[in-house]
mmCIF file of C-alpha atoms in Angstrom:
data_model
loop_
_atom_site.group_PDB
_atom_site.id
_atom_site.type_symbol
_atom_site.label_atom_id
_atom_site.label_comp_id
_atom_site.label_asym_id
_atom_site.label_seq_id
_atom_site.Cartn_x
_atom_site.Cartn_y
_atom_site.Cartn_z
ATOM 1 C CA MET U 1 7.263 0.705 39.917
ATOM 2 C CA ARG U 2 5.265 3.648 38.474
ATOM 3 C CA THR U 3 8.449 5.868 38.205
ATOM 4 C CA ALA U 4 10.189 3.225 35.994
ATOM 5 C CA GLY U 5 7.442 3.156 33.475
ATOM 6 C CA PHE U 6 7.599 6.883 33.092
ATOM 7 C CA VAL U 7 11.507 7.020 32.881
ATOM 8 C CA LEU U 8 10.925 4.636 30.131
ATOM 9 C CA ALA U 9 8.453 6.306 28.555
ATOM 10 C CA LEU U 10 10.789 9.223 28.212
ATOM 11 C CA SER U 11 13.697 7.890 26.979
ATOM 12 C CA ALA U 12 11.834 5.335 24.699
ATOM 13 C CA VAL U 13 9.571 7.498 22.844
ATOM 14 C CA GLY U 14 11.875 9.791 20.939
ATOM 15 C CA VAL U 15 10.726 13.184 19.856
ATOM 16 C CA CYS U 16 8.732 12.559 16.467
ATOM 17 C CA ALA U 17 9.720 14.775 13.246
ATOM 18 C CA GLN U 18 7.316 14.901 10.594
ATOM 19 C CA ALA U 19 4.497 12.444 10.548
ATOM 20 C CA ALA U 20 2.542 11.222 7.456
ATOM 21 C CA PRO U 21 1.329 14.055 5.118
ATOM 22 C CA PRO U 22 -2.065 14.955 6.440
ATOM 23 C CA GLN U 23 -4.518 14.072 3.819
ATOM 24 C CA SER U 24 -7.187 16.129 4.478
ATOM 25 C CA VAL U 25 -6.718 16.778 0.629
ATOM 26 C CA ALA U 26 -8.321 13.755 0.060
ATOM 27 C CA VAL U 27 -11.714 15.264 0.746
ATOM 28 C CA GLN U 28 -10.724 18.615 -1.784
ATOM 29 C CA ASP U 29 -9.883 16.465 -4.306
ATOM 30 C CA GLN U 30 -12.972 14.471 -3.824
ATOM 31 C CA SER U 31 -15.101 17.720 -3.778
ATOM 32 C CA ASP U 32 -13.269 18.663 -7.160
ATOM 33 C CA ASN U 33 -13.607 15.757 -8.785
ATOM 34 C CA LEU U 34 -16.727 14.533 -7.898
ATOM 35 C CA ALA U 35 -18.768 12.413 -10.482
ATOM 36 C CA ILE U 36 -22.200 14.280 -9.697
ATOM 37 C CA GLN U 37 -23.993 14.258 -12.997
ATOM 38 C CA ASN U 38 -26.164 16.523 -14.630
ATOM 39 C CA LEU U 39 -29.489 15.727 -13.132
ATOM 40 C CA ALA U 40 -30.990 15.734 -16.471
ATOM 41 C CA ASP U 41 -28.904 12.884 -17.757
ATOM 42 C CA LEU U 42 -30.593 10.529 -15.023
ATOM 43 C CA GLN U 43 -34.010 10.293 -17.181
ATOM 44 C CA LEU U 44 -35.982 10.854 -14.039
ATOM 45 C CA ASP U 45 -39.546 11.708 -14.114
ATOM 46 C CA SER U 46 -40.196 15.760 -13.610
ATOM 47 C CA ASN U 47 -41.028 15.063 -9.882
ATOM 48 C CA ALA U 48 -38.407 12.970 -8.760
ATOM 49 C CA GLN U 49 -36.087 15.448 -10.864
ATOM 50 C CA ALA U 50 -37.777 18.343 -8.781
ATOM 51 C CA GLU U 51 -37.546 16.389 -5.371
ATOM 52 C CA LEU U 52 -33.752 15.407 -5.755
ATOM 53 C CA THR U 53 -32.938 18.510 -6.948
ATOM 54 C CA GLU U 54 -34.266 20.272 -3.869
ATOM 55 C CA ALA U 55 -32.609 17.765 -1.850
ATOM 56 C CA MET U 56 -28.900 18.149 -3.450
ATOM 57 C CA GLY U 57 -30.040 22.451 -2.946
ATOM 58 C CA ARG U 58 -29.963 21.497 0.970
ATOM 59 C CA HIS U 59 -27.883 19.277 1.151
ATOM 60 C CA ASP U 60 -30.071 16.994 2.440
ATOM 61 C CA TYR U 61 -27.801 13.889 1.272
ATOM 62 C CA ALA U 62 -30.237 11.399 3.079
ATOM 63 C CA ARG U 63 -33.017 12.251 1.108
ATOM 64 C CA ALA U 64 -31.417 12.454 -2.249
ATOM 65 C CA GLU U 65 -29.933 8.797 -1.290
ATOM 66 C CA THR U 66 -32.767 7.743 -0.652
ATOM 67 C CA ILE U 67 -34.746 8.942 -4.095
ATOM 68 C CA LEU U 68 -31.382 7.319 -6.067
ATOM 69 C CA VAL U 69 -31.872 4.054 -4.373
ATOM 70 C CA ALA U 70 -34.960 3.790 -4.984
ATOM 71 C CA GLU U 71 -34.707 4.675 -8.776
ATOM 72 C CA ALA U 72 -32.211 2.476 -9.203
ATOM 73 C CA GLU U 73 -34.219 -0.759 -7.564
ATOM 74 C CA ARG U 74 -36.732 0.011 -10.700
ATOM 75 C CA ASP U 75 -34.495 -1.316 -13.425
ATOM 76 C CA PRO U 76 -31.652 -2.894 -11.603
ATOM 77 C CA LYS U 77 -29.414 -3.456 -14.826
ATOM 78 C CA SER U 78 -29.961 -0.653 -17.217
ATOM 79 C CA LEU U 79 -27.767 1.993 -18.291
ATOM 80 C CA LYS U 80 -29.672 4.433 -16.397
ATOM 81 C CA THR U 81 -29.652 2.430 -13.142
ATOM 82 C CA ALA U 82 -25.499 2.916 -13.348
ATOM 83 C CA LYS U 83 -25.722 6.236 -13.675
ATOM 84 C CA LEU U 84 -28.038 6.704 -10.662
ATOM 85 C CA LEU U 85 -25.750 4.750 -8.881
ATOM 86 C CA SER U 86 -23.067 6.595 -9.932
ATOM 87 C CA MET U 87 -24.344 9.638 -8.516
ATOM 88 C CA ALA U 88 -25.506 7.852 -5.415
ATOM 89 C CA GLY U 89 -21.975 6.738 -5.054
ATOM 90 C CA GLY U 90 -20.886 10.654 -4.922
ATOM 91 C CA VAL U 91 -23.697 11.589 -2.642
ATOM 92 C CA PHE U 92 -23.184 9.045 -0.343
ATOM 93 C CA PHE U 93 -19.447 10.124 -0.298
ATOM 94 C CA LEU U 94 -20.337 13.853 0.498
ATOM 95 C CA ASP U 95 -22.326 12.195 3.426
ATOM 96 C CA GLY U 96 -19.192 10.808 4.640
ATOM 97 C CA LYS U 97 -20.825 7.022 4.134
ATOM 98 C CA TYR U 98 -17.550 5.683 2.366
ATOM 99 C CA LEU U 99 -18.680 2.176 2.252
ATOM 100 C CA ASN U 100 -21.673 2.940 0.968
ATOM 101 C CA SER U 101 -20.531 5.092 -1.956
ATOM 102 C CA ALA U 102 -17.965 2.647 -2.614
ATOM 103 C CA ILE U 103 -20.797 -0.633 -2.600
ATOM 104 C CA ALA U 104 -22.870 2.210 -5.481
ATOM 105 C CA TRP U 105 -19.816 2.646 -7.192
ATOM 106 C CA LYS U 106 -19.130 -1.141 -7.700
ATOM 107 C CA LYS U 107 -22.648 -1.466 -8.437
ATOM 108 C CA ALA U 108 -22.512 0.568 -10.949
ATOM 109 C CA GLU U 109 -19.353 -0.598 -12.825
ATOM 110 C CA ALA U 110 -20.832 -4.330 -13.156
ATOM 111 C CA ILE U 111 -23.131 -2.428 -15.521
ATOM 112 C CA ALA U 112 -21.139 0.079 -17.295
ATOM 113 C CA PRO U 113 -17.545 1.584 -16.764
ATOM 114 C CA LEU U 114 -17.245 4.075 -14.499
ATOM 115 C CA ASP U 115 -16.129 7.475 -15.783
ATOM 116 C CA GLU U 116 -13.010 8.889 -14.643
ATOM 117 C CA ARG U 117 -13.998 11.257 -11.963
ATOM 118 C CA SER U 118 -15.777 8.794 -10.384
ATOM 119 C CA ARG U 119 -13.102 6.163 -10.249
ATOM 120 C CA PHE U 120 -10.949 8.579 -8.738
ATOM 121 C CA THR U 121 -13.259 9.202 -6.195
ATOM 122 C CA LEU U 122 -14.070 5.405 -5.380
ATOM 123 C CA SER U 123 -9.944 5.351 -4.546
ATOM 124 C CA MET U 124 -10.546 8.205 -2.340
ATOM 125 C CA ALA U 125 -13.444 6.538 -0.274
ATOM 126 C CA TYR U 126 -11.398 2.940 -0.410
ATOM 127 C CA ILE U 127 -8.689 5.185 1.312
ATOM 128 C CA LYS U 128 -10.849 6.542 3.896
ATOM 129 C CA LEU U 129 -11.944 3.232 4.819
ATOM 130 C CA ASN U 130 -8.128 2.193 5.150
ATOM 131 C CA ARG U 131 -8.264 -0.062 2.177
ATOM 132 C CA ARG U 132 -5.197 1.213 0.573
ATOM 133 C CA ASP U 133 -5.121 -2.090 -1.357
ATOM 134 C CA TRP U 134 -7.948 -1.637 -3.101
ATOM 135 C CA ALA U 135 -7.362 2.479 -3.749
ATOM 136 C CA ARG U 136 -4.310 1.586 -5.615
ATOM 137 C CA THR U 137 -6.043 -0.581 -7.753
ATOM 138 C CA GLU U 138 -8.147 1.835 -8.912
ATOM 139 C CA LEU U 139 -5.095 4.641 -8.994
ATOM 140 C CA GLN U 140 -3.207 2.350 -11.019
ATOM 141 C CA LYS U 141 -6.114 2.094 -13.650
ATOM 142 C CA LEU U 142 -6.555 5.669 -13.573
ATOM 143 C CA VAL U 143 -2.448 6.171 -14.336
ATOM 144 C CA VAL U 144 -3.004 3.839 -17.329
ATOM 145 C CA SER U 145 -5.934 5.570 -19.127
ATOM 146 C CA ALA U 146 -4.646 9.020 -18.354
ATOM 147 C CA PRO U 147 -0.832 9.229 -17.928
ATOM 148 C CA GLU U 148 -0.891 12.672 -18.561
ATOM 149 C CA LYS U 149 -2.711 13.538 -15.620
ATOM 150 C CA PRO U 150 -0.200 13.972 -12.234
ATOM 151 C CA LEU U 151 -2.872 13.763 -9.857
ATOM 152 C CA TYR U 152 -3.450 10.276 -10.037
ATOM 153 C CA LEU U 153 0.405 9.064 -10.158
ATOM 154 C CA TYR U 154 0.517 11.272 -7.100
ATOM 155 C CA TRP U 155 -1.882 9.586 -5.097
ATOM 156 C CA LEU U 156 -0.295 6.564 -5.910
ATOM 157 C CA ALA U 157 3.008 7.950 -4.553
ATOM 158 C CA ARG U 158 1.109 8.943 -1.703
ATOM 159 C CA LEU U 159 0.159 5.316 -1.178
ATOM 160 C CA ASP U 160 4.053 4.146 -1.516
ATOM 161 C CA TYR U 161 4.660 6.926 1.302
ATOM 162 C CA ASP U 162 1.962 5.785 3.513
ATOM 163 C CA MET U 163 3.521 1.875 3.005
ATOM 164 C CA GLN U 164 7.243 3.335 3.494
ATOM 165 C CA SER U 165 8.461 2.125 0.315
ATOM 166 C CA TYR U 166 9.883 5.825 -0.319
ATOM 167 C CA PRO U 167 12.359 5.236 -2.895
ATOM 168 C CA THR U 168 9.214 4.052 -5.101
ATOM 169 C CA ALA U 169 7.543 7.109 -3.888
ATOM 170 C CA ILE U 170 10.279 9.681 -4.901
ATOM 171 C CA ALA U 171 10.329 8.073 -8.283
ATOM 172 C CA ARG U 172 6.880 9.097 -8.829
ATOM 173 C CA LEU U 173 7.061 11.915 -7.012
ATOM 174 C CA GLN U 174 9.877 13.586 -9.536
ATOM 175 C CA LYS U 175 7.656 12.508 -12.688
ATOM 176 C CA VAL U 176 4.871 14.025 -11.064
ATOM 177 C CA ILE U 177 6.717 17.239 -10.531
ATOM 178 C CA GLU U 178 7.653 16.827 -14.423
ATOM 179 C CA LEU U 179 3.953 16.675 -15.451
ATOM 180 C CA ASP U 180 2.751 19.566 -13.206
ATOM 181 C CA PRO U 181 5.996 21.928 -11.627
ATOM 182 C CA ASN U 182 3.395 23.783 -9.681
ATOM 183 C CA MET U 183 1.773 20.738 -7.651
ATOM 184 C CA MET U 184 2.939 21.970 -4.274
ATOM 185 C CA ARG U 185 2.077 19.190 -2.353
ATOM 186 C CA ALA U 186 4.586 16.756 -4.756
ATOM 187 C CA TYR U 187 7.349 19.103 -3.489
ATOM 188 C CA ASP U 188 6.029 18.549 0.097
ATOM 189 C CA THR U 189 5.737 14.934 0.191
ATOM 190 C CA LEU U 190 9.043 14.734 -1.709
ATOM 191 C CA GLY U 191 10.512 16.041 0.723
ATOM 192 C CA LEU U 192 8.762 14.064 3.661
ATOM 193 C CA SER U 193 9.971 11.081 1.576
ATOM 194 C CA TYR U 194 13.681 12.232 1.076
ATOM 195 C CA GLU U 195 13.759 12.879 5.067
ATOM 196 C CA TYR U 196 13.022 9.226 5.760
ATOM 197 C CA VAL U 197 16.029 8.076 3.015
ATOM 198 C CA GLY U 198 18.225 10.005 5.008
ATOM 199 C CA LYS U 199 18.999 12.681 2.804
ATOM 200 C CA PRO U 200 17.926 16.223 4.796
ATOM 201 C CA GLU U 201 19.919 18.715 2.109
ATOM 202 C CA ASP U 202 17.331 17.638 -0.449
ATOM 203 C CA ALA U 203 14.661 17.522 1.885
ATOM 204 C CA ILE U 204 15.235 21.051 2.749
ATOM 205 C CA LYS U 205 15.292 21.697 -1.285
ATOM 206 C CA SER U 206 11.943 20.089 -1.885
ATOM 207 C CA TYR U 207 10.078 22.061 1.070
ATOM 208 C CA THR U 208 11.644 25.550 -0.326
ATOM 209 C CA GLN U 209 10.409 24.475 -3.792
ATOM 210 C CA ALA U 210 6.974 23.671 -1.946
ATOM 211 C CA ILE U 211 7.116 27.026 -0.217
ATOM 212 C CA GLU U 212 7.907 29.185 -4.052
ATOM 213 C CA VAL U 213 4.652 27.374 -5.496
ATOM 214 C CA ASN U 214 2.771 27.766 -1.906
ATOM 215 C CA ARG U 215 3.258 31.421 -1.543
ATOM 216 C CA THR U 216 1.491 31.878 -5.412
ATOM 217 C CA GLN U 217 -1.615 29.968 -4.143
ATOM 218 C CA LEU U 218 -5.094 31.893 -3.249
ATOM 219 C CA LYS U 219 -4.922 30.176 0.204
ATOM 220 C CA PRO U 220 -1.425 29.317 1.245
ATOM 221 C CA SER U 221 -0.970 26.189 3.123
ATOM 222 C CA PRO U 222 0.901 25.851 6.664
ATOM 223 C CA TRP U 223 2.107 22.479 5.838
ATOM 224 C CA PRO U 224 5.342 22.906 3.407
ATOM 225 C CA HIS U 225 6.644 25.894 6.353
ATOM 226 C CA LEU U 226 5.917 23.471 9.071
ATOM 227 C CA ASP U 227 7.990 20.149 7.530
ATOM 228 C CA LEU U 228 10.657 22.578 6.744
ATOM 229 C CA ALA U 229 10.793 23.867 10.028
ATOM 230 C CA VAL U 230 11.191 20.423 11.652
ATOM 231 C CA SER U 231 14.044 19.480 9.091
ATOM 232 C CA LEU U 232 15.953 22.874 9.778
ATOM 233 C CA VAL U 233 15.733 21.809 13.535
ATOM 234 C CA GLY U 234 16.994 18.761 13.046
ATOM 235 C CA VAL U 235 19.775 20.266 11.157
ATOM 236 C CA ASN U 236 20.224 23.050 14.387
ATOM 237 C CA ARG U 237 19.558 25.904 12.512
ATOM 238 C CA LEU U 238 16.762 27.041 15.088
ATOM 239 C CA ASP U 239 16.381 30.455 13.993
ATOM 240 C CA ASP U 240 15.011 29.729 10.683
ATOM 241 C CA ALA U 241 13.042 27.107 12.011
ATOM 242 C CA LYS U 242 11.502 29.476 14.124
ATOM 243 C CA LYS U 243 10.618 32.041 11.140
ATOM 244 C CA ASN U 244 8.837 29.031 9.036
ATOM 245 C CA LEU U 245 6.936 28.292 12.252
ATOM 246 C CA GLU U 246 5.293 31.743 12.758
ATOM 247 C CA GLU U 247 4.855 31.858 8.890
ATOM 248 C CA ALA U 248 2.716 28.351 9.269
ATOM 249 C CA LEU U 249 0.922 29.561 12.297
ATOM 250 C CA ARG U 250 0.166 32.791 9.991
ATOM 251 C CA TYR U 251 -1.407 30.537 7.474
ATOM 252 C CA ASP U 252 -3.247 28.413 9.947
ATOM 253 C CA PRO U 253 -3.307 29.844 13.661
ATOM 254 C CA LYS U 254 -5.372 26.672 14.807
ATOM 255 C CA LEU U 255 -2.772 24.320 13.337
ATOM 256 C CA PRO U 256 -2.089 21.761 16.157
ATOM 257 C CA GLN U 257 1.020 20.725 14.487
ATOM 258 C CA ALA U 258 2.878 24.086 14.273
ATOM 259 C CA HIS U 259 2.182 24.896 18.058
ATOM 260 C CA TYR U 260 3.706 21.372 18.827
ATOM 261 C CA GLN U 261 6.538 22.078 17.026
ATOM 262 C CA PHE U 262 7.026 25.344 18.142
ATOM 263 C CA GLY U 263 7.103 23.696 21.857
ATOM 264 C CA ARG U 264 9.790 21.493 20.674
ATOM 265 C CA LEU U 265 11.974 24.555 19.483
ATOM 266 C CA LEU U 266 11.337 26.302 22.640
ATOM 267 C CA GLU U 267 12.160 23.452 24.933
ATOM 268 C CA MET U 268 15.456 23.037 22.911
ATOM 269 C CA GLN U 269 16.212 26.996 23.686
ATOM 270 C CA GLY U 270 15.302 26.275 27.101
ATOM 271 C CA LYS U 271 12.091 28.553 27.360
ATOM 272 C CA PHE U 272 10.575 25.858 29.410
ATOM 273 C CA ASP U 273 7.312 28.364 30.256
ATOM 274 C CA ALA U 274 6.959 29.386 26.808
ATOM 275 C CA ALA U 275 7.362 25.728 25.570
ATOM 276 C CA ILE U 276 4.548 24.657 28.057
ATOM 277 C CA GLU U 277 2.111 27.150 26.700
ATOM 278 C CA ALA U 278 2.649 26.126 22.814
ATOM 279 C CA LEU U 279 2.065 22.749 24.092
ATOM 280 C CA THR U 280 -0.901 23.382 25.839
ATOM 281 C CA LYS U 281 -2.368 25.223 22.971
ATOM 282 C CA ALA U 282 -1.491 21.766 20.623
ATOM 283 C CA SER U 283 -3.191 20.087 23.121
ATOM 284 C CA ASP U 284 -5.924 22.333 23.256
ATOM 285 C CA LEU U 285 -6.949 22.396 19.775
ATOM 286 C CA ASN U 286 -6.553 18.406 19.551
ATOM 287 C CA GLN U 287 -7.410 16.639 22.746
ATOM 288 C CA GLN U 288 -6.176 13.432 21.153
ATOM 289 C CA TYR U 289 -3.275 14.601 19.806
ATOM 290 C CA PRO U 290 -0.224 12.444 22.551
ATOM 291 C CA GLU U 291 2.701 14.146 21.510
ATOM 292 C CA PRO U 292 2.629 17.371 23.041
ATOM 293 C CA HIS U 293 1.769 15.476 26.284
ATOM 294 C CA LEU U 294 5.136 13.424 26.116
ATOM 295 C CA ALA U 295 6.961 16.518 25.216
ATOM 296 C CA MET U 296 5.031 18.276 28.315
ATOM 297 C CA GLY U 297 6.169 15.537 30.551
ATOM 298 C CA ARG U 298 9.687 15.507 29.921
ATOM 299 C CA ILE U 299 9.949 19.387 30.715
ATOM 300 C CA TYR U 300 8.339 19.229 34.031
ATOM 301 C CA HIS U 301 10.676 15.829 34.530
ATOM 302 C CA ARG U 302 13.370 18.460 33.858
ATOM 303 C CA LEU U 303 12.049 21.117 36.057
ATOM 304 C CA GLY U 304 11.671 19.076 39.088
ATOM 305 C CA ASN U 305 7.614 18.646 39.042
ATOM 306 C CA ARG U 306 7.373 14.994 39.327
ATOM 307 C CA GLN U 307 3.695 14.931 39.400
ATOM 308 C CA LYS U 308 2.765 16.592 36.802
ATOM 309 C CA ALA U 309 5.340 15.020 34.415
ATOM 310 C CA GLU U 310 3.853 11.737 35.462
ATOM 311 C CA ASP U 311 0.530 12.970 35.121
ATOM 312 C CA GLU U 312 1.209 13.874 31.195
ATOM 313 C CA ILE U 313 3.170 10.856 30.433
ATOM 314 C CA ALA U 314 0.476 8.779 31.762
ATOM 315 C CA ARG U 315 -2.129 11.136 29.413
ATOM 316 C CA PHE U 316 0.381 10.467 26.416
ATOM 317 C CA GLN U 317 0.197 6.450 26.681
ATOM 318 C CA GLN U 318 -3.480 6.629 26.990
ATOM 319 C CA LEU U 319 -3.917 8.712 23.968
ATOM 320 C CA LYS U 320 -0.986 6.965 22.108
ATOM 321 C CA LYS U 321 -2.679 3.214 22.701
ATOM 322 C CA GLY U 322 -6.094 4.614 21.541
ATOM 323 C CA ARG U 323 -4.490 5.795 18.347
ATOM 324 C CA GLU U 324 -2.825 2.696 17.839
ATOM 325 C CA ALA U 325 -6.109 1.084 18.258
ATOM 326 C CA THR U 326 -7.895 2.662 15.955
ATOM 327 C CA PRO U 327 -7.041 1.708 11.960
ATOM 328 C CA GLU U 328 -5.786 4.803 10.349
ATOM 329 C CA THR U 329 -8.786 6.827 8.431
ATOM 330 C CA PRO U 330 -6.664 9.408 6.775
ATOM 331 C CA ALA U 331 -8.244 12.809 6.508
ATOM 332 C CA SER U 332 -4.001 14.984 4.722
ATOM 333 C CA SER U 333 -1.363 15.715 2.286
ATOM 334 C CA PRO U 334 0.596 18.156 3.170
ATOM 335 C CA ASN U 335 -2.243 20.106 1.712
#
């Protein structure tokens, strides 16, 4: 019975292509757009302002939160309190307390309209909380109030992508690129979307454009090269795929997905020992990553090592079950 389950796992679970774009970029956006007002605007007494300034300088967010909440409770309905709560939302966000940050911002909004940066970071907090419907509402408000800013439209497209509404995502991403031809991640996510509507050549073109923009960045991302490599494997352009995987690993030698895809490529070329090495590296870099174990199970099965094959498949199934049991909390875009 165990062997039957093992064979079923090998046959039923295909080799995955690109996953949803990683959302670590959200953290970058959140830091860039965090609504931390000038402390002077908070109208604190000199002692409270000095203590808050010191706490923020030490990155002692817990202390800063305590000060802000205590000050807000003094006069819950004032405009001063709206500013305090708005800043508290930003500090809670920096502290990884996304529910608290959302509550603070919504309390602030009940007193006075949120500023643009706070509303955007609120939408990112909702994404962190896996409440994409609430995030969409906030982003739609931002798109209406600031239609010339591509970032908000981009994140709406990302939500479309997450919901597998690929044609809608494509239309929005094309508009984003019109607004900002240098937004690399828009090209990359557009490529991912084209993949899912069965347009591999359009996907490759989009990834190539992403790479051209990416090379002009101070810190180039590995993701366009990685996504392009997966597409090139799909059309059997293995040499070109290898070059792009090598480029991705130059940008980030510790990217588990790049090592995993390298392992896939080596497996296709029959280089099983090297494939196992790459897949083991991917697993070591992210011990909660199921797919490398599936690939290793498949290779060990081909090599006739039944015990190792079954062990790897069992590990794959365990990790996959754990991932499915945990609500997705986006961490990436492609970048």
